[in-house]
Amino acid sequence: MPSATFPAQCHQPIGVFDSGVGGLSVLRALRAQLPHEHFIYVADSAYAPYGEKGSAFVAARCLAIARELVEDHGAKALVIACNTATAAGADALRARWPQWPIVGIEPALKPAAARTRTQCVGVLATRGTLQSARFARLLAAQPPQVRFVLQPCDGLADAIEQEAILPDGGLHAGRTDALIARYLAALGPLGPQPGAIDTLVLGCTHYPLAEAAWRRHAGLKAKADEGENESADAVALLEPGPPVARHARRLLAAAGLLNPGPAPGTVRLLATGSAAALLAAAQRLNLAAAESAPGTA
């Protein structure tokens, strides 16, 4: 159990968890930033989605999963790959294990405020995130001249989850697309013109898994067609994975916990629900190589 004398070693794994497959978007960024690290990813899919559950319930799940990751798997650090779980449980986890490097996620409001030219930012997130005290504090800390338009996306994380784990998306293949179109339309005009939203914050780790749909409905060019500079887009799309991965690297370096390699790291996948579904989703993201060991948390 982490404490002031917690014997974490650089070769020990990093624990990552989310309510389902959404955190795989963060794991993808972590793997790119930390190629020598070993990861244990827990999908709490038996209790998904978190975004439509109460904060006390989500906080209790965070404590249970964190305890398993440190006591059963010896995780040297923890990444909470879920905005709702960060809002509900990060403070409690840091109070319980003050010496343990813990990285949470929050919607990218500060980068969005720095990037916007029209002073209008759209924030798409779960209702649980948008109604949290943590998000209220984050929003209050932003420049007053920037207008943030908040859009709760009920049902979207679950639709993306089901589409990711079922062959060809199952019955959810069109539901994700329809919900994204609806919620973007609800934000109002997008573009570089005065008064329009020119920066979109994807405030849930599930949302980047549907990046192609976001780009299409926001009028952006397809990722595969991007050439020289993404800033050429009239609307910016901000996701949490890359900055979280960079922050995790900084924390590990400061604590002397970076795995020096040279061997590539491994991924172990655990789930409280269907491990096979998690593995299928990870394989679609090229995250589940031969070393992956699906199991049940």
Coordinates of C-alpha atoms in Angstrom, one line a residue:
M1 CA 0.0 0.0 0.0
P2 CA 1.5 3.4 -1.0
S3 CA 2.8 5.4 2.0
A4 CA 5.8 7.6 2.7
T5 CA 7.9 4.4 2.4
F6 CA 6.1 2.9 -0.5
P7 CA 8.7 0.8 -2.3
A8 CA 7.7 1.6 -5.9
Q9 CA 10.2 0.5 -8.4
C10 CA 10.6 1.8 -12.0
H11 CA 9.8 -1.6 -13.5
Q12 CA 6.4 -1.8 -11.8
P13 CA 3.3 -1.1 -13.9
I14 CA 1.2 2.0 -14.2
G15 CA -2.5 1.5 -13.4
V16 CA -5.0 3.1 -15.7
F17 CA -8.8 2.9 -15.3
D18 CA -12.1 4.1 -16.7
S19 CA -15.7 3.0 -16.6
G20 CA -15.2 1.2 -19.9
V21 CA -13.3 1.5 -23.1
G22 CA -13.1 5.3 -23.2
G23 CA -9.9 5.4 -21.3
L24 CA -8.2 3.5 -24.1
S25 CA -7.9 6.8 -25.9
V26 CA -5.7 7.9 -22.9
L27 CA -3.9 4.6 -22.8
R28 CA -3.0 5.1 -26.5
A29 CA -1.5 8.5 -25.7
L30 CA 0.4 7.1 -22.7
R31 CA 1.9 4.3 -24.7
A32 CA 3.1 6.8 -27.3
Q33 CA 4.7 9.0 -24.6
L34 CA 6.0 6.2 -22.4
P35 CA 6.9 3.3 -24.7
H36 CA 9.0 1.4 -22.1
E37 CA 6.3 1.4 -19.4
H38 CA 4.1 -1.5 -18.4
F39 CA 0.4 -0.8 -18.1
I40 CA -2.6 -2.4 -16.3
Y41 CA -5.8 -1.1 -17.7
V42 CA -9.1 -1.7 -15.7
A43 CA -12.4 -1.2 -17.5
D44 CA -15.1 -1.0 -14.8
S45 CA -17.6 -2.0 -17.4
A46 CA -20.0 -3.8 -15.0
Y47 CA -20.8 -0.3 -13.6
A48 CA -20.6 1.8 -16.8
P49 CA -21.3 4.5 -17.6
Y50 CA -20.0 6.6 -14.7
G51 CA -21.3 9.9 -16.2
E52 CA -24.9 9.2 -15.4
K53 CA -24.3 7.9 -11.8
G54 CA -24.0 9.8 -8.5
S55 CA -20.7 11.1 -7.4
A56 CA -20.7 9.1 -4.2
F57 CA -21.1 5.8 -6.1
V58 CA -18.3 6.8 -8.6
A59 CA -16.0 7.8 -5.7
A60 CA -16.5 4.4 -4.1
R61 CA -15.7 2.6 -7.3
C62 CA -12.5 4.7 -7.7
L63 CA -11.3 3.7 -4.2
A64 CA -12.1 0.0 -4.9
I65 CA -10.2 0.0 -8.2
A66 CA -7.2 2.0 -6.9
R67 CA -6.9 -0.4 -3.9
E68 CA -6.8 -3.4 -6.2
L69 CA -4.2 -1.8 -8.5
V70 CA -1.8 -1.0 -5.7
E71 CA -2.4 -4.0 -3.4
D72 CA -2.8 -6.8 -6.0
H73 CA -0.8 -5.4 -8.9
G74 CA 1.9 -3.2 -7.3
A75 CA 1.1 -0.2 -9.5
K76 CA 3.7 2.6 -9.1
A77 CA 1.3 5.3 -10.3
L78 CA -2.3 5.7 -11.2
V79 CA -4.0 7.5 -14.2
I80 CA -7.7 8.1 -13.8
A81 CA -8.7 8.0 -17.5
C82 CA -12.1 9.4 -16.9
N83 CA -13.3 13.0 -16.4
T84 CA -16.3 11.9 -14.2
A85 CA -14.1 9.7 -12.0
T86 CA -11.5 12.4 -11.6
A87 CA -14.2 14.9 -10.6
A88 CA -15.8 12.5 -8.1
G89 CA -12.8 10.6 -6.7
A90 CA -9.4 12.2 -7.3
D91 CA -9.3 14.2 -4.1
A92 CA -10.3 11.1 -2.0
L93 CA -7.6 9.0 -3.7
R94 CA -4.9 11.6 -3.1
A95 CA -6.0 11.9 0.6
R96 CA -5.9 8.2 1.0
W97 CA -2.5 7.7 -0.8
P98 CA -0.7 11.1 -0.6
Q99 CA 2.7 9.7 -1.7
W100 CA 1.3 7.8 -4.8
P101 CA 1.7 9.6 -8.1
I102 CA -2.0 10.1 -9.3
V103 CA -2.9 11.7 -12.6
G104 CA -6.4 12.8 -13.1
I105 CA -8.2 14.3 -16.2
E106 CA -10.1 17.5 -16.5
P107 CA -11.7 19.1 -19.6
A108 CA -9.1 21.2 -21.4
L109 CA -10.6 24.6 -20.6
K110 CA -7.3 26.4 -20.0
P111 CA -5.8 25.3 -23.4
A112 CA -9.1 26.2 -25.1
A113 CA -9.2 29.7 -23.6
A114 CA -5.6 30.2 -24.8
R115 CA -6.5 28.9 -28.3
T116 CA -9.8 30.6 -29.1
R117 CA -9.9 33.7 -31.3
T118 CA -13.6 34.3 -31.2
Q119 CA -13.6 34.0 -27.4
C120 CA -16.3 31.3 -27.6
V121 CA -15.6 27.7 -26.6
G122 CA -17.9 24.7 -26.7
V123 CA -17.5 22.0 -23.9
L124 CA -19.0 18.6 -24.5
A125 CA -19.0 16.3 -21.5
T126 CA -21.1 14.0 -19.3
R127 CA -23.7 15.6 -17.1
G128 CA -21.8 14.2 -14.1
T129 CA -18.6 16.2 -15.1
L130 CA -20.4 19.4 -15.9
Q131 CA -22.4 19.4 -12.6
S132 CA -19.3 18.6 -10.4
A133 CA -17.8 21.0 -7.9
R134 CA -14.4 20.3 -9.5
F135 CA -15.6 21.5 -12.9
A136 CA -17.2 24.6 -11.4
R137 CA -13.9 25.5 -9.8
L138 CA -12.1 24.9 -13.1
L139 CA -14.6 27.0 -15.0
A140 CA -14.4 29.9 -12.5
A141 CA -10.6 30.0 -13.0
Q142 CA -10.9 30.8 -16.7
P143 CA -10.6 34.3 -18.2
P144 CA -13.8 36.2 -17.9
Q145 CA -13.8 37.4 -21.5
V146 CA -14.1 33.8 -22.8
R147 CA -17.6 32.4 -23.1
F148 CA -18.0 28.7 -22.4
V149 CA -21.0 27.0 -23.8
L150 CA -21.6 23.8 -21.9
Q151 CA -23.4 20.8 -23.5
P152 CA -24.2 17.7 -21.5
C153 CA -24.1 14.7 -23.8
D154 CA -26.5 12.2 -22.3
G155 CA -26.2 8.7 -23.7
L156 CA -23.1 9.4 -25.9
A157 CA -20.4 7.7 -23.8
D158 CA -22.6 4.5 -23.6
A159 CA -23.3 4.6 -27.4
I160 CA -19.5 5.0 -28.2
E161 CA -18.8 2.2 -25.7
Q162 CA -21.3 -0.2 -27.3
E163 CA -20.1 0.7 -30.8
A164 CA -16.5 0.0 -29.8
I165 CA -17.1 -3.4 -28.3
L166 CA -19.6 -4.8 -30.8
P167 CA -18.8 -6.1 -34.3
D168 CA -19.5 -3.3 -36.8
G169 CA -21.0 -1.3 -33.9
G170 CA -24.1 -3.5 -33.6
L171 CA -27.3 -1.6 -33.2
H172 CA -25.4 1.4 -32.0
A173 CA -23.5 2.1 -35.3
G174 CA -25.8 5.0 -36.2
R175 CA -26.7 6.1 -32.7
T176 CA -23.2 7.6 -32.0
D177 CA -23.3 9.6 -35.2
A178 CA -26.8 10.9 -34.5
L179 CA -26.0 12.0 -31.0
I180 CA -22.8 13.8 -32.0
A181 CA -24.8 15.7 -34.7
R182 CA -27.5 16.6 -32.2
Y183 CA -25.1 17.9 -29.5
L184 CA -22.9 19.9 -31.9
A185 CA -26.1 21.5 -33.3
A186 CA -27.2 22.4 -29.8
L187 CA -24.0 24.4 -29.2
G188 CA -24.8 26.9 -31.9
P189 CA -22.7 28.2 -34.8
L190 CA -19.2 26.8 -35.3
G191 CA -16.4 28.6 -37.2
P192 CA -14.1 31.6 -37.2
Q193 CA -16.8 34.3 -37.5
P194 CA -17.4 36.6 -34.5
G195 CA -19.7 35.1 -31.9
A196 CA -19.2 31.5 -33.2
I197 CA -17.5 28.7 -31.4
D198 CA -14.1 28.1 -32.8
T199 CA -12.8 25.6 -30.1
L200 CA -14.4 22.4 -29.0
V201 CA -13.4 20.6 -25.8
L202 CA -14.1 16.8 -25.7
G203 CA -14.6 16.5 -22.0
C204 CA -15.0 12.7 -21.8
T205 CA -12.3 10.1 -22.7
H206 CA -14.9 8.1 -24.7
Y207 CA -15.4 11.0 -27.1
P208 CA -12.1 10.8 -29.0
L209 CA -12.9 7.3 -30.0
A210 CA -15.5 8.8 -32.3
E211 CA -13.1 11.5 -33.7
A212 CA -14.1 10.9 -37.3
A213 CA -17.7 11.7 -36.5
W214 CA -16.8 14.8 -34.5
R215 CA -14.6 16.1 -37.4
R216 CA -17.3 15.4 -40.0
H217 CA -20.1 17.1 -38.2
A218 CA -17.9 20.0 -37.2
G219 CA -16.9 20.6 -40.8
L220 CA -13.3 19.6 -40.3
K221 CA -11.1 17.7 -42.8
A222 CA -10.6 14.0 -42.2
K223 CA -7.6 13.1 -40.1
A224 CA -6.1 11.0 -42.9
D225 CA -6.2 14.1 -45.2
E226 CA -4.4 16.3 -42.8
G227 CA -1.2 17.5 -44.3
E228 CA 0.8 20.4 -43.0
N229 CA -1.0 22.0 -40.0
E230 CA -4.1 21.2 -38.0
S231 CA -4.3 24.8 -37.0
A232 CA -5.6 25.5 -40.5
D233 CA -8.9 24.2 -39.4
A234 CA -11.5 26.8 -38.6
V235 CA -12.5 24.9 -35.4
A236 CA -10.1 23.2 -33.1
L237 CA -10.9 19.9 -31.4
L238 CA -9.2 19.4 -28.0
E239 CA -8.9 16.0 -26.4
P240 CA -7.3 15.1 -23.0
G241 CA -5.1 12.1 -23.8
P242 CA -1.8 13.8 -25.0
P243 CA -1.5 16.4 -22.2
V244 CA -2.3 13.8 -19.6
A245 CA 0.4 11.5 -21.0
R246 CA 2.9 14.4 -20.9
H247 CA 2.0 15.2 -17.3
A248 CA 2.3 11.5 -16.3
R249 CA 5.8 11.5 -17.8
R250 CA 6.8 14.6 -15.8
L251 CA 5.5 13.1 -12.5
L252 CA 7.3 9.8 -13.0
A253 CA 10.5 11.5 -14.0
A254 CA 10.3 13.8 -10.9
A255 CA 9.8 10.7 -8.7
G256 CA 12.6 8.7 -10.3
L257 CA 10.1 6.1 -11.5
L258 CA 10.5 6.2 -15.3
N259 CA 11.2 2.7 -16.7
P260 CA 14.6 3.1 -18.6
G261 CA 13.8 0.2 -21.0
P262 CA 15.2 -0.8 -23.4
A263 CA 12.5 -3.4 -23.9
P264 CA 9.0 -2.1 -25.0
G265 CA 6.4 -2.1 -22.3
T266 CA 3.4 -4.4 -22.1
V267 CA -0.3 -4.0 -21.6
R268 CA -2.6 -6.1 -19.4
L269 CA -6.3 -5.6 -19.8
L270 CA -8.8 -6.3 -16.9
A271 CA -12.5 -5.8 -16.8
T272 CA -15.3 -6.1 -14.2
G273 CA -17.6 -6.9 -17.2
S274 CA -16.7 -8.6 -20.4
A275 CA -13.0 -9.0 -20.8
A276 CA -13.5 -10.2 -24.4
A277 CA -15.3 -7.0 -25.3
L278 CA -12.5 -4.9 -23.8
L279 CA -9.9 -6.9 -25.8
A280 CA -11.8 -6.5 -29.0
A281 CA -12.0 -2.7 -28.5
A282 CA -8.3 -2.5 -27.7
Q283 CA -7.4 -4.5 -30.8
R284 CA -9.3 -2.0 -32.9
L285 CA -7.1 0.7 -31.5
N286 CA -3.9 -1.4 -32.1
L287 CA -3.4 -1.5 -28.3
A288 CA -3.7 -5.2 -27.7
A289 CA -0.6 -6.9 -28.9
A290 CA 0.5 -10.5 -28.1
E291 CA 1.7 -9.5 -24.6
S292 CA -1.8 -8.3 -23.6
A293 CA -3.4 -10.6 -21.0
P294 CA -7.2 -10.0 -20.7
G295 CA -8.7 -10.9 -17.4
T296 CA -11.4 -10.0 -14.9
A297 CA -10.8 -7.4 -12.3

